Every structure is written in C-alpha cells, then in structure tokens.
CSV table of C-alpha atoms in Angstrom, one decimal:
chain,number,residue,atom,x,y,z
A,1,UNK,CA,27.8,7.9,28.5
A,2,UNK,CA,29.3,4.6,29.6
A,3,UNK,CA,30.9,6.3,32.6
A,4,UNK,CA,27.5,7.5,33.6
A,5,UNK,CA,26.2,3.9,33.6
A,6,UNK,CA,24.5,3.9,30.2
A,7,UNK,CA,24.8,0.9,28.0
A,8,UNK,CA,26.1,1.7,24.5
A,9,UNK,CA,23.6,1.2,21.7
A,10,UNK,CA,24.9,-1.3,19.1
A,11,UNK,CA,23.2,0.4,16.1
A,12,UNK,CA,24.7,3.8,17.1
A,13,UNK,CA,28.1,2.2,17.7
A,14,UNK,CA,28.0,0.5,14.3
A,15,UNK,CA,27.3,3.8,12.6
A,16,UNK,CA,30.2,5.3,14.5
A,17,UNK,CA,32.6,2.5,13.5
A,18,UNK,CA,31.6,2.9,9.8
A,19,UNK,CA,32.0,6.7,10.0
A,20,UNK,CA,35.4,6.6,11.6
A,21,UNK,CA,36.6,4.0,9.1
A,22,UNK,CA,35.3,6.0,6.2
A,23,UNK,CA,37.3,8.9,7.6
A,24,UNK,CA,40.3,6.5,7.8
A,25,UNK,CA,40.4,7.0,11.6
A,26,UNK,CA,41.1,3.4,12.5
A,27,UNK,CA,42.1,4.1,16.1
A,28,UNK,CA,38.7,5.6,17.0
A,29,UNK,CA,36.8,2.9,15.2
A,30,UNK,CA,38.7,0.3,17.2
A,31,UNK,CA,38.1,2.3,20.4
A,32,UNK,CA,34.3,2.3,19.8
A,33,UNK,CA,34.4,-1.5,19.3
A,34,UNK,CA,36.4,-1.9,22.5
A,35,UNK,CA,33.8,0.1,24.4
A,36,UNK,CA,31.0,-1.8,22.8
A,37,UNK,CA,32.6,-5.2,23.7
A,38,UNK,CA,33.3,-4.2,27.3
A,39,UNK,CA,30.0,-2.4,28.1
A,40,UNK,CA,27.5,-3.6,25.5
A,41,UNK,CA,26.7,-6.4,23.1
A,42,UNK,CA,28.3,-6.1,19.7
A,43,UNK,CA,26.4,-8.0,17.0
A,44,UNK,CA,27.2,-9.4,13.6
A,45,UNK,CA,26.6,-6.1,11.8
A,46,UNK,CA,29.1,-4.3,14.1
A,47,UNK,CA,31.8,-6.9,13.5
A,48,UNK,CA,31.2,-7.0,9.8
A,49,UNK,CA,31.5,-3.2,9.6
A,50,UNK,CA,34.9,-3.4,11.4
A,51,UNK,CA,36.2,-6.3,9.3
A,52,UNK,CA,35.0,-4.6,6.1
A,53,UNK,CA,36.9,-1.4,7.1
A,54,UNK,CA,40.1,-3.2,7.8
A,55,UNK,CA,39.8,-5.1,4.5
A,56,UNK,CA,39.3,-1.9,2.5
A,57,UNK,CA,42.5,-0.6,4.1
A,58,UNK,CA,44.4,-3.8,3.2
A,59,UNK,CA,44.8,-4.7,6.9
A,60,UNK,CA,43.9,-8.3,6.5
A,61,UNK,CA,45.7,-9.5,9.7
A,62,UNK,CA,43.6,-7.0,11.7
A,63,UNK,CA,40.5,-8.2,10.0
A,64,UNK,CA,41.4,-11.8,10.9
A,65,UNK,CA,42.0,-10.9,14.5
A,66,UNK,CA,38.5,-9.4,14.7
A,67,UNK,CA,37.1,-12.6,13.1
A,68,UNK,CA,38.7,-14.8,15.8
A,69,UNK,CA,37.6,-12.4,18.5
A,70,UNK,CA,34.0,-12.5,17.4
A,71,UNK,CA,34.0,-16.3,17.3
A,72,UNK,CA,35.4,-16.5,20.8
A,73,UNK,CA,32.7,-14.2,22.0
A,74,UNK,CA,30.0,-16.5,20.6
A,75,UNK,CA,29.1,-14.2,17.6
A,76,UNK,CA,29.4,-16.5,14.6
A,77,UNK,CA,30.4,-15.0,11.3
A,78,UNK,CA,27.9,-15.3,8.5
A,79,UNK,CA,28.4,-15.5,4.7
A,80,UNK,CA,28.5,-11.7,4.5
A,81,UNK,CA,31.6,-11.8,6.7
A,82,UNK,CA,33.3,-14.3,4.5
A,83,UNK,CA,32.3,-12.6,1.3
A,84,UNK,CA,34.0,-9.4,2.7
A,85,UNK,CA,37.2,-11.4,3.4
A,86,UNK,CA,37.2,-13.3,0.1
A,87,UNK,CA,36.4,-10.1,-1.9
A,88,UNK,CA,39.2,-8.3,-0.2
A,89,UNK,CA,41.8,-11.0,-0.8
A,90,UNK,CA,40.7,-11.4,-4.5
A,91,UNK,CA,40.9,-7.6,-5.2
A,92,UNK,CA,44.5,-7.7,-3.9
A,93,UNK,CA,45.5,-10.7,-6.0
A,94,UNK,CA,45.7,-13.1,-3.1
A,95,UNK,CA,43.6,-15.7,-4.9
A,96,UNK,CA,45.1,-18.7,-3.1
A,97,UNK,CA,44.2,-17.3,0.3
A,98,UNK,CA,40.7,-16.5,-0.9
A,99,UNK,CA,40.3,-20.1,-2.1
A,100,UNK,CA,41.4,-21.3,1.4
A,101,UNK,CA,38.7,-19.2,3.1
A,102,UNK,CA,36.2,-20.5,0.5
A,103,UNK,CA,37.2,-24.1,1.2
A,104,UNK,CA,36.7,-23.6,5.0
A,105,UNK,CA,33.1,-22.4,4.7
A,106,UNK,CA,31.6,-25.9,5.2
A,107,UNK,CA,33.6,-26.3,8.4
A,108,UNK,CA,31.7,-23.3,9.9
A,109,UNK,CA,28.3,-24.5,8.5
A,110,UNK,CA,28.3,-21.5,6.2
A,111,UNK,CA,27.0,-21.9,2.6
A,112,UNK,CA,28.4,-19.9,-0.3
A,113,UNK,CA,26.0,-17.6,-2.1
A,114,UNK,CA,25.8,-16.4,-5.7
A,115,UNK,CA,27.9,-13.4,-4.6
A,116,UNK,CA,30.6,-15.7,-3.1
A,117,UNK,CA,30.9,-17.7,-6.3
A,118,UNK,CA,30.8,-14.6,-8.5
A,119,UNK,CA,33.6,-12.9,-6.5
A,120,UNK,CA,35.8,-16.0,-7.0
A,121,UNK,CA,34.9,-16.5,-10.7
A,122,UNK,CA,35.7,-12.8,-11.4
A,123,UNK,CA,39.1,-13.0,-9.7
A,124,UNK,CA,40.0,-16.3,-11.4
A,125,UNK,CA,39.2,-14.9,-14.8
A,126,UNK,CA,41.4,-11.8,-14.1
A,127,UNK,CA,44.3,-14.2,-13.7
A,128,UNK,CA,43.4,-16.0,-16.9
A,129,UNK,CA,41.8,-19.2,-15.6
A,130,UNK,CA,38.6,-19.5,-17.7
A,131,UNK,CA,38.6,-23.4,-17.4
A,132,UNK,CA,38.7,-23.2,-13.6
A,133,UNK,CA,36.0,-20.4,-13.6
A,134,UNK,CA,33.7,-22.7,-15.7
A,135,UNK,CA,34.2,-25.5,-13.1
A,136,UNK,CA,33.1,-23.1,-10.4
A,137,UNK,CA,30.1,-22.1,-12.5
A,138,UNK,CA,29.1,-25.8,-12.8
A,139,UNK,CA,29.6,-26.3,-9.1
A,140,UNK,CA,27.5,-23.3,-8.4
A,141,UNK,CA,24.7,-24.7,-10.6
A,142,UNK,CA,25.0,-28.1,-9.0
A,143,UNK,CA,24.2,-26.5,-5.6
A,144,UNK,CA,21.0,-25.0,-7.2
A,145,UNK,CA,22.3,-21.5,-7.0
A,146,UNK,CA,21.0,-19.3,-9.9
A,147,UNK,CA,23.8,-17.1,-11.3
A,148,UNK,CA,22.9,-13.6,-12.2
A,149,UNK,CA,24.0,-11.6,-15.2
A,150,UNK,CA,27.0,-10.2,-13.3
A,151,UNK,CA,28.2,-13.8,-13.0
A,152,UNK,CA,27.5,-14.7,-16.6
A,153,UNK,CA,29.1,-11.5,-17.9
A,154,UNK,CA,32.2,-12.2,-15.9
A,155,UNK,CA,32.4,-15.6,-17.7
A,156,UNK,CA,31.8,-14.0,-21.1
A,157,UNK,CA,34.5,-11.4,-20.4
A,158,UNK,CA,36.9,-14.2,-19.5
A,159,UNK,CA,36.1,-16.2,-22.7
A,160,UNK,CA,36.7,-13.1,-24.8
A,161,UNK,CA,39.9,-12.4,-23.0
A,162,UNK,CA,41.2,-15.9,-23.8
A,163,UNK,CA,40.2,-15.5,-27.4
A,164,UNK,CA,37.2,-17.8,-27.2
A,165,UNK,CA,34.9,-15.2,-28.9
A,166,UNK,CA,32.8,-17.8,-30.8
A,167,UNK,CA,32.3,-19.8,-27.6
A,168,UNK,CA,31.3,-16.6,-25.8
A,169,UNK,CA,28.7,-15.9,-28.5
A,170,UNK,CA,27.2,-19.4,-28.2
A,171,UNK,CA,27.2,-19.1,-24.4
A,172,UNK,CA,25.3,-15.8,-24.5
A,173,UNK,CA,22.8,-17.2,-27.0
A,174,UNK,CA,22.1,-20.2,-24.8
A,175,UNK,CA,21.6,-18.2,-21.6
A,176,UNK,CA,17.8,-18.2,-22.0
A,177,UNK,CA,17.8,-22.0,-21.5
A,178,UNK,CA,19.4,-21.3,-18.1
A,179,UNK,CA,16.7,-18.8,-17.1
A,180,UNK,CA,18.6,-15.7,-17.8
A,181,UNK,CA,18.4,-13.1,-20.6
A,182,UNK,CA,21.6,-11.4,-21.8
A,183,UNK,CA,21.7,-7.7,-21.0
A,184,UNK,CA,23.3,-4.7,-22.7
A,185,UNK,CA,26.6,-5.4,-20.9
A,186,UNK,CA,26.7,-8.9,-22.4
A,187,UNK,CA,26.3,-7.6,-25.9
A,188,UNK,CA,28.8,-4.8,-25.3
A,189,UNK,CA,31.5,-7.3,-24.3
A,190,UNK,CA,30.8,-9.5,-27.3
A,191,UNK,CA,30.7,-6.6,-29.8
A,192,UNK,CA,33.9,-5.1,-28.5
A,193,UNK,CA,35.6,-8.5,-28.8
A,194,UNK,CA,34.5,-9.2,-32.4
A,195,UNK,CA,35.3,-5.7,-33.6
A,196,UNK,CA,38.7,-5.5,-32.0
A,197,UNK,CA,39.5,-8.6,-34.1
A,198,UNK,CA,38.1,-6.9,-37.3
A,199,UNK,CA,35.2,-9.4,-37.5
A,200,UNK,CA,32.6,-6.9,-38.7
A,201,UNK,CA,30.1,-9.5,-40.0
A,202,UNK,CA,30.0,-11.2,-36.6
A,203,UNK,CA,29.7,-7.7,-35.0
A,204,UNK,CA,26.6,-7.1,-37.1
A,205,UNK,CA,25.3,-10.5,-36.1
A,206,UNK,CA,25.6,-9.5,-32.4
A,207,UNK,CA,23.6,-6.3,-33.0
A,208,UNK,CA,20.9,-8.2,-35.0
A,209,UNK,CA,20.5,-10.7,-32.1
A,210,UNK,CA,20.4,-7.9,-29.7
A,211,UNK,CA,17.6,-6.1,-31.5
A,212,UNK,CA,15.7,-9.4,-32.1
A,213,UNK,CA,15.6,-9.9,-28.4
A,214,UNK,CA,14.1,-6.4,-27.8
A,215,UNK,CA,17.4,-5.0,-26.5
A,216,UNK,CA,17.9,-1.8,-28.5
A,217,UNK,CA,21.5,-0.6,-29.0
A,218,UNK,CA,22.4,2.1,-26.5
A,219,UNK,CA,25.0,4.9,-26.5
A,220,UNK,CA,27.8,2.5,-25.4
A,221,UNK,CA,27.1,0.1,-28.3
A,222,UNK,CA,27.2,3.0,-30.9
A,223,UNK,CA,30.3,4.3,-29.2
A,224,UNK,CA,32.0,0.9,-29.6
A,225,UNK,CA,31.1,0.9,-33.3
A,226,UNK,CA,32.4,4.5,-33.8
A,227,UNK,CA,35.6,3.7,-32.0
A,228,UNK,CA,36.2,0.5,-34.1
A,229,UNK,CA,35.4,2.2,-37.4
A,230,UNK,CA,37.8,5.0,-36.6
A,231,UNK,CA,40.5,2.5,-35.6
A,232,UNK,CA,40.1,0.8,-38.9
A,233,UNK,CA,40.3,4.1,-40.8
A,234,UNK,CA,36.6,4.1,-41.8
A,235,UNK,CA,36.0,7.7,-40.8
A,236,UNK,CA,33.0,8.3,-43.2
A,237,UNK,CA,31.3,5.2,-41.8
A,238,UNK,CA,32.0,6.3,-38.2
A,239,UNK,CA,30.3,9.7,-38.9
A,240,UNK,CA,27.3,7.9,-40.5
A,241,UNK,CA,26.9,5.8,-37.3
A,242,UNK,CA,27.2,9.0,-35.2
A,243,UNK,CA,24.4,10.6,-37.2
A,244,UNK,CA,22.3,7.4,-37.1
A,245,UNK,CA,22.6,7.3,-33.3
A,246,UNK,CA,21.4,10.9,-33.1
A,247,UNK,CA,18.6,10.3,-35.5
A,248,UNK,CA,17.3,7.5,-33.1
A,249,UNK,CA,17.1,10.1,-30.3
A,250,UNK,CA,20.2,9.0,-28.5
A,251,UNK,CA,22.6,11.8,-27.3
A,252,UNK,CA,26.2,11.0,-28.0
A,253,UNK,CA,28.6,11.6,-25.0
A,254,UNK,CA,32.2,12.7,-25.0
A,255,UNK,CA,33.3,9.1,-25.3
A,256,UNK,CA,31.4,8.8,-28.6
A,257,UNK,CA,33.1,11.8,-30.1
A,258,UNK,CA,36.6,11.2,-28.8
A,259,UNK,CA,37.6,8.5,-31.4
A,260,UNK,CA,36.4,10.7,-34.3
A,261,UNK,CA,38.3,13.7,-32.9
A,262,UNK,CA,41.4,11.6,-32.3
A,263,UNK,CA,41.3,10.1,-35.8
A,264,UNK,CA,40.9,13.5,-37.4
A,265,UNK,CA,43.8,14.9,-35.4
A,266,UNK,CA,45.9,11.8,-36.4
A,267,UNK,CA,45.2,12.5,-40.1
A,268,UNK,CA,46.2,16.1,-39.6
A,269,UNK,CA,42.7,17.4,-40.3
A,270,UNK,CA,42.8,19.8,-37.3
A,271,UNK,CA,40.3,22.3,-38.6
A,272,UNK,CA,37.7,19.6,-39.0
A,273,UNK,CA,38.5,18.2,-35.5
A,274,UNK,CA,37.9,21.7,-34.0
A,275,UNK,CA,34.6,21.9,-36.0
A,276,UNK,CA,33.6,18.6,-34.4
A,277,UNK,CA,34.3,20.1,-31.0
A,278,UNK,CA,32.0,23.0,-31.8
A,279,UNK,CA,29.4,20.5,-33.2
A,280,UNK,CA,29.5,18.6,-29.9
A,281,UNK,CA,28.8,21.8,-27.9
A,282,UNK,CA,25.9,22.9,-30.2
A,283,UNK,CA,24.3,19.5,-29.8
A,284,UNK,CA,24.3,19.7,-26.0
A,285,UNK,CA,27.3,17.5,-25.4
A,286,UNK,CA,30.0,19.1,-23.3
A,287,UNK,CA,33.5,18.0,-24.4
A,288,UNK,CA,35.5,16.4,-21.6
A,289,UNK,CA,39.1,17.1,-20.9
A,290,UNK,CA,40.2,14.1,-23.0
A,291,UNK,CA,38.6,15.7,-26.1
A,292,UNK,CA,40.3,19.0,-25.4
A,293,UNK,CA,43.7,17.4,-24.6
A,294,UNK,CA,43.5,15.5,-27.9
A,295,UNK,CA,43.1,18.8,-29.8
A,296,UNK,CA,45.8,20.6,-27.8
A,297,UNK,CA,48.3,17.7,-28.4
A,298,UNK,CA,47.6,17.7,-32.1
A,299,UNK,CA,48.0,21.5,-32.4
A,300,UNK,CA,51.3,21.5,-30.5
A,301,UNK,CA,52.6,18.6,-32.5
A,302,UNK,CA,51.8,20.6,-35.7
A,303,UNK,CA,53.8,23.6,-34.4
A,304,UNK,CA,50.6,25.6,-33.6
A,305,UNK,CA,51.3,26.2,-30.0
A,306,UNK,CA,49.7,29.7,-30.1
A,307,UNK,CA,46.4,28.2,-31.4
A,308,UNK,CA,46.6,25.6,-28.7
A,309,UNK,CA,47.2,28.3,-26.1
A,310,UNK,CA,44.0,30.1,-27.2
A,311,UNK,CA,41.9,27.0,-26.6
A,312,UNK,CA,43.8,26.2,-23.3
A,313,UNK,CA,43.1,29.6,-21.9
A,314,UNK,CA,39.3,29.1,-22.4
A,315,UNK,CA,39.2,25.8,-20.6
A,316,UNK,CA,38.8,27.3,-17.2
A,317,UNK,CA,35.5,28.7,-18.4
A,318,UNK,CA,34.2,25.3,-19.4
A,319,UNK,CA,33.0,22.2,-17.5
A,320,UNK,CA,36.4,20.7,-18.2
A,321,UNK,CA,39.2,22.7,-16.5
A,322,UNK,CA,42.7,21.8,-17.5
A,323,UNK,CA,44.4,18.9,-15.8
A,324,UNK,CA,48.0,17.8,-15.5
A,325,UNK,CA,47.9,16.3,-19.0
A,326,UNK,CA,46.8,19.6,-20.4
A,327,UNK,CA,49.6,21.4,-18.7
A,328,UNK,CA,52.2,18.8,-19.8
A,329,UNK,CA,51.1,19.2,-23.4
A,330,UNK,CA,51.3,23.0,-23.3
A,331,UNK,CA,54.7,23.0,-21.5
A,332,UNK,CA,56.3,20.8,-24.2
A,333,UNK,CA,54.4,22.6,-27.0
A,334,UNK,CA,55.5,26.1,-25.9
A,335,UNK,CA,59.1,25.0,-25.2
A,336,UNK,CA,59.4,23.3,-28.6
A,337,UNK,CA,58.0,26.4,-30.3
A,338,UNK,CA,60.9,28.4,-28.9
A,339,UNK,CA,59.2,30.0,-25.9
A,340,UNK,CA,60.8,28.4,-22.8
A,341,UNK,CA,59.9,31.3,-20.6
A,342,UNK,CA,56.1,30.9,-21.2
A,343,UNK,CA,56.6,27.1,-20.7
A,344,UNK,CA,58.1,27.7,-17.3
A,345,UNK,CA,55.4,30.2,-16.4
A,346,UNK,CA,52.9,27.4,-17.2
A,347,UNK,CA,54.7,25.2,-14.6
A,348,UNK,CA,54.3,28.0,-12.0
A,349,UNK,CA,50.6,28.4,-12.9
A,350,UNK,CA,50.0,24.7,-12.6
A,351,UNK,CA,51.6,24.7,-9.1
A,352,UNK,CA,49.6,27.8,-8.0
A,353,UNK,CA,46.4,26.1,-9.0
A,354,UNK,CA,47.2,23.1,-6.8
A,355,UNK,CA,47.7,20.7,-9.8
A,356,UNK,CA,50.5,18.3,-8.9
A,357,UNK,CA,53.1,17.5,-11.4
A,358,UNK,CA,53.5,13.9,-12.5
A,359,UNK,CA,56.2,11.8,-14.0
A,360,UNK,CA,55.4,13.0,-17.5
A,361,UNK,CA,55.8,16.6,-16.3
A,362,UNK,CA,59.2,15.9,-15.0
A,363,UNK,CA,60.3,13.9,-18.1
A,364,UNK,CA,59.0,16.5,-20.5
A,365,UNK,CA,60.9,19.3,-18.7
A,366,UNK,CA,64.1,17.2,-18.4
A,367,UNK,CA,63.8,16.5,-22.2
A,368,UNK,CA,63.3,20.2,-22.9
A,369,UNK,CA,66.3,21.3,-20.8
A,370,UNK,CA,68.5,18.6,-22.3
A,371,UNK,CA,67.5,19.6,-25.8
A,372,UNK,CA,68.7,23.2,-25.0
A,373,UNK,CA,71.9,21.9,-23.5
A,374,UNK,CA,70.8,23.0,-20.0
A,375,UNK,CA,72.0,19.7,-18.5
A,376,UNK,CA,72.9,21.1,-15.0
A,377,UNK,CA,69.3,22.3,-14.6
A,378,UNK,CA,68.0,18.9,-15.9
A,379,UNK,CA,70.1,17.1,-13.3
A,380,UNK,CA,68.7,19.3,-10.6
A,381,UNK,CA,65.2,18.5,-11.8
A,382,UNK,CA,66.0,14.8,-11.8
A,383,UNK,CA,67.0,15.0,-8.2
A,384,UNK,CA,63.9,17.1,-7.4
A,385,UNK,CA,61.8,14.4,-9.1
A,386,UNK,CA,63.2,11.8,-6.8
A,387,UNK,CA,62.7,14.0,-3.7
A,388,UNK,CA,59.0,14.7,-4.7
A,389,UNK,CA,58.3,10.9,-4.5
A,390,UNK,CA,58.4,10.2,-8.3
A,391,UNK,CA,60.9,7.5,-9.1
A,392,UNK,CA,62.8,8.4,-12.3
A,393,UNK,CA,62.1,5.9,-15.1
A,394,UNK,CA,64.3,4.5,-17.8
A,395,UNK,CA,62.9,7.3,-20.0
A,396,UNK,CA,64.1,9.9,-17.5
A,397,UNK,CA,67.6,8.5,-17.3
A,398,UNK,CA,68.0,7.9,-21.1
A,399,UNK,CA,66.9,11.5,-21.7
A,400,UNK,CA,69.7,12.6,-19.4
A,401,UNK,CA,72.2,10.4,-21.0
A,402,UNK,CA,71.3,11.7,-24.5
A,403,UNK,CA,71.6,15.3,-23.2
A,404,UNK,CA,75.0,14.7,-21.6
A,405,UNK,CA,76.4,12.8,-24.6
A,406,UNK,CA,75.3,15.6,-27.0
A,407,UNK,CA,77.5,18.1,-25.1
A,408,UNK,CA,80.3,15.4,-24.8
A,409,UNK,CA,80.1,15.3,-21.0
A,410,UNK,CA,80.9,11.6,-20.9
A,411,UNK,CA,82.1,11.5,-17.3
A,412,UNK,CA,78.8,12.8,-16.0
A,413,UNK,CA,76.9,10.4,-18.3
A,414,UNK,CA,78.8,7.5,-16.7
A,415,UNK,CA,77.9,8.9,-13.3
A,416,UNK,CA,74.2,9.0,-14.3
A,417,UNK,CA,74.4,5.4,-15.5
A,418,UNK,CA,75.8,4.4,-12.1
A,419,UNK,CA,73.1,6.4,-10.2
A,420,UNK,CA,70.5,4.7,-12.4
A,421,UNK,CA,71.7,1.2,-11.4
A,422,UNK,CA,72.0,2.2,-7.7
A,423,UNK,CA,68.3,3.4,-7.8
A,424,UNK,CA,67.2,0.0,-9.2
A,425,UNK,CA,66.5,1.1,-12.8
A,426,UNK,CA,68.1,-1.4,-15.1
A,427,UNK,CA,69.8,0.2,-18.2
A,428,UNK,CA,68.4,-1.1,-21.5
A,429,UNK,CA,70.0,-1.4,-24.9
A,430,UNK,CA,69.2,2.3,-25.7
A,431,UNK,CA,71.1,3.4,-22.5
A,432,UNK,CA,74.2,1.6,-23.6
A,433,UNK,CA,73.9,2.7,-27.2
A,434,UNK,CA,73.6,6.4,-26.2
A,435,UNK,CA,76.7,6.1,-24.0
A,436,UNK,CA,78.8,4.2,-26.6
A,437,UNK,CA,77.9,6.7,-29.4
A,438,UNK,CA,78.5,9.6,-27.1
A,439,UNK,CA,81.9,8.3,-26.3
A,440,UNK,CA,82.7,7.8,-30.0
A,441,UNK,CA,81.6,11.2,-31.0
A,442,UNK,CA,83.6,12.7,-28.1
A,443,UNK,CA,86.8,11.2,-29.5
A,444,UNK,CA,86.9,8.1,-27.3
A,445,UNK,CA,86.6,5.8,-30.3
A,446,UNK,CA,88.8,2.9,-29.1
A,447,UNK,CA,87.1,2.9,-25.6
A,448,UNK,CA,83.6,3.0,-27.3
A,449,UNK,CA,84.5,0.1,-29.6
A,450,UNK,CA,85.9,-1.8,-26.6
A,451,UNK,CA,82.8,-1.2,-24.5
A,452,UNK,CA,80.5,-2.1,-27.5
A,453,UNK,CA,82.5,-5.4,-28.1
A,454,UNK,CA,82.1,-6.3,-24.4
A,455,UNK,CA,78.4,-5.7,-24.4
A,456,UNK,CA,77.9,-7.6,-27.6
A,457,UNK,CA,79.7,-10.6,-26.2
A,458,UNK,CA,77.3,-10.7,-23.2
A,459,UNK,CA,74.2,-10.1,-25.4
A,460,UNK,CA,73.4,-6.6,-23.9
A,461,UNK,CA,73.6,-4.8,-27.3
A,462,UNK,CA,73.0,-6.4,-30.7
A,463,UNK,CA,75.6,-7.3,-33.3
A,464,UNK,CA,73.7,-5.1,-35.8
A,465,UNK,CA,74.5,-2.1,-33.6
A,466,UNK,CA,78.2,-3.0,-33.6
A,467,UNK,CA,78.2,-3.3,-37.4
A,468,UNK,CA,76.6,0.2,-37.6
A,469,UNK,CA,79.1,1.6,-35.1
A,470,UNK,CA,82.0,0.1,-37.0
A,471,UNK,CA,80.7,1.7,-40.3
A,472,UNK,CA,80.4,5.1,-38.6
A,473,UNK,CA,83.7,4.9,-36.8
A,474,UNK,CA,85.9,2.4,-38.7
A,475,UNK,CA,88.6,0.9,-36.5
A,476,UNK,CA,90.9,-1.4,-38.6
A,477,UNK,CA,92.1,-4.5,-36.8
A,478,UNK,CA,91.0,-3.2,-33.4
A,479,UNK,CA,89.2,-6.5,-32.5
A,480,UNK,CA,90.6,-9.6,-34.1
A,481,UNK,CA,88.4,-11.8,-32.0
A,482,UNK,CA,85.3,-10.6,-33.9
A,483,UNK,CA,85.0,-12.6,-37.1
A,484,UNK,CA,84.8,-10.8,-40.5
A,485,UNK,CA,81.2,-12.0,-40.8
A,486,UNK,CA,80.3,-10.1,-37.7
A,487,UNK,CA,81.5,-6.7,-39.0
A,488,UNK,CA,81.0,-6.9,-42.7
A,489,UNK,CA,78.2,-5.1,-44.4
C-alpha cells in the first residue's frame, strides 16, 4: 500500500501492532510501527500499544526506547503510558524503578490518577510495606483523588497480611465516611483473616455487619466459612452451613465442596466422601479435577488403587478430564499396590494424550524405582528429567541417595552427591544422614563415624544424630575429641 503511494491509516496500524504483539510476533509489530513512522503519523494510542506489548513480554528496555522515540517525535506520553510502565515494573518486583517513574511524572506535567496510585499501593503491600502504602493513600486523598474499592481492598488486604486485622475491620467500617461502601470482596478478605486466626466471634460480627449494610453473603463467603470449619474439624457445622447456603437459593460450586471432601478423606471416611461427590452431581454442581484428585489420592493412600482406577477411567467422560496430578496419583498408587506394569502403562497413556510430565511425575517414578532396587533405571530417569528441562530437586537427589544406600552402593551414592553439588543443589542434613547411615550399614563404620564427626563439628548435622548413630553403631574410643557428654544417652 505504501509503495503505491497510500498513507498508512493509524487506527489500522494500531490494530495490526496489537494483533502481532498478542501473537508474540514482535518483529512484525515493530515493522508496522516503522512503516507508520516513516510514511504516516503515529499517535499516542499506537505508541501505547507498542509500549504495552513490550512491557507484557518483559522487554522494558525496548519499551523505554519507544518512549524516548515518541517524545523526540513530538508525541508526548500521557498518564496511560506511564501507568503501563509503572504497572509492568511493579508486576516484576522492580518497585524502586516504578517509584522513579512515578516521581518523574511532575517533570512531564503528567498527573497521577487513581489507577497510578492503586498500582503502586498494591505493589508496596505485596512487599510488606503497609505503612508506606498508607502514606500513599493519604497523598492520594490530599490531591483530591477519590480511591475506588479496588484501592481500599488492596489496603485492607495489606493490613490483614501484616496481622492488623482489627485495624482492617475499623478501616472498612469507616469507609462510608470517605464516600465509599465496602463490597463483597472487602468482607471476604476480613472474614478469611479472622477465621484463619480462629476468631469465630469476630467472623460472625463481619457477617452481621455485611447483612446490616444490605450486602448478602454470597457463595464465596459461605465457601470461606465451610473451609474454615473443616480446617478446625467442625465437619457437622460445615455441612449445616452448606445446607443453609442451598436453602437460601445459592448453588455451591466445586470450591464449596472441596474442603468437605478433603476433610472426609483425611478422616478416612472415603465412602461418605464419594457420596458427597454424587450429591454434588445430583445438585447440578459438576465436580472439578481437584475434587476428583482428592478422592483418587485418598483411595490410593488407603491401598484401594483398583477403586481409584475405576473412578479415574470415568474421568474422560466428565467435564473434568484427568490432568498431570491425576496421573501422578495413579502411577504411584498402582506401583505401591504391586502393579508396576500398569503404572508404567499409565505413563505411556499420559504421554500419548499430550499431558506433559512434571517434577512430581519424575520424583514419583524415581521413588518407585528406588523402592524396588531398580537404581540404574532411576539414575537414567534422573538424567532424562534434567534433559527434559526439569531441574532435579533436593527431593529427587535424596530419593536416589536412599535407593543407592539401601543396596549398599555407596560409591555411586557419593557420585550422586557430587553431581548434586555440581548442579547447584545444596545437600541438606537429610542428604548427609542418608549417606552416613548407608556407609555404616554397608560395613564402613569407622568412615561413617569419621564423616559424621566432621559434619557435626561444622554444624551440618546435629549432635543428636551423632548420638543416635553412636548408639546404633557403637565405636569405643574412636573419637576422643568428642566429650562424653556429647555421646552419652
């Protein structure tokens, strides 16, 4: 079009820039802007679109270059431009840089808005700075900017996070004087904060205030109550709340039922948990994969892998097909029940369905292989885990150390410890204890005691462990430098 002498339309170009950036095709978005700059007239919206795209992809330097270029071309950034930059910096934890941009607004005759302040307040609270956030709120009010409930709720969330729950309650109750009425989110934050601290009377007070202000409890409020009651072991009360909620015409969601199902599974009442699952379905609430995974895990833990498999095989016919967590549960469950062949078939099925393994999949399989003394296969899987882009964790390595020490393969265990350090995973006390005990059980008692003594002296393993080791493998007069008080019962 440009080659034929047509002037590019700025609105069309802005849409193209947004489209290419949404498709993560930065090169073409930049090319469109270049054509617009050389043959047309880019406006504020076009530049903001490009800056926003760069910020979303964490390319702050590129965003800054666009900012300087637009200024040089006489297109002055507006507060939207700066909000984009400040928001991007805050979301990436670069609060100091965000503050710098904020402090420079006056230099460019650009006035912060409610959104600007709210972005900063939210970010400051995330980093635990409620006092500084309150100062910003006062500054905002002094500039005659009216905060909205998103701003106030950010402050309430910060207060609760810092343990200032009573102050948060008073703050919410006084909002009407500031021309703002608390919303459902405000009450949700307060209720969750009180109940998580076991302050049920104050929780009831929150609900009473909520109702008195014509804000009826919603599904979220009831779900918080149910979750807290289940956490405190008050199952009967939780079920009463669930029934009350339904009696009021509210339809519980999967989040409402999940704490009840989890609590029943934890108490070993699996039949009742499965009944609740059926009750959910009959009342028009489709269980989500979290509900199903809770049941599967409880059944497998109870040694009922076959029953779990029956439920698992029906999941593909529901609205909640199995995810990687479902497969992880079934792989461990089947292997632990003595059916490694079906467990490995489950791995193949997962791969065939395009469900990627995660760290838990690898760690579970390594654990299963080590438990059955198949350490060579476990080591191969550890290497495959690394090659697949998953960094083995301390759990992965400790599992390997346990498996190798169980079969008295101490040389390879020491090699694994060395690999662990080379890969930047620092051994913990458990790692060293596994190795020391493995050495002792393999007949290397003197070496095990010597290593234990060295590690105790530098504070890597505890003296309590050394005492326990000395009781299990008594070595008379091996270390005279340890006082009798260190090794006596």
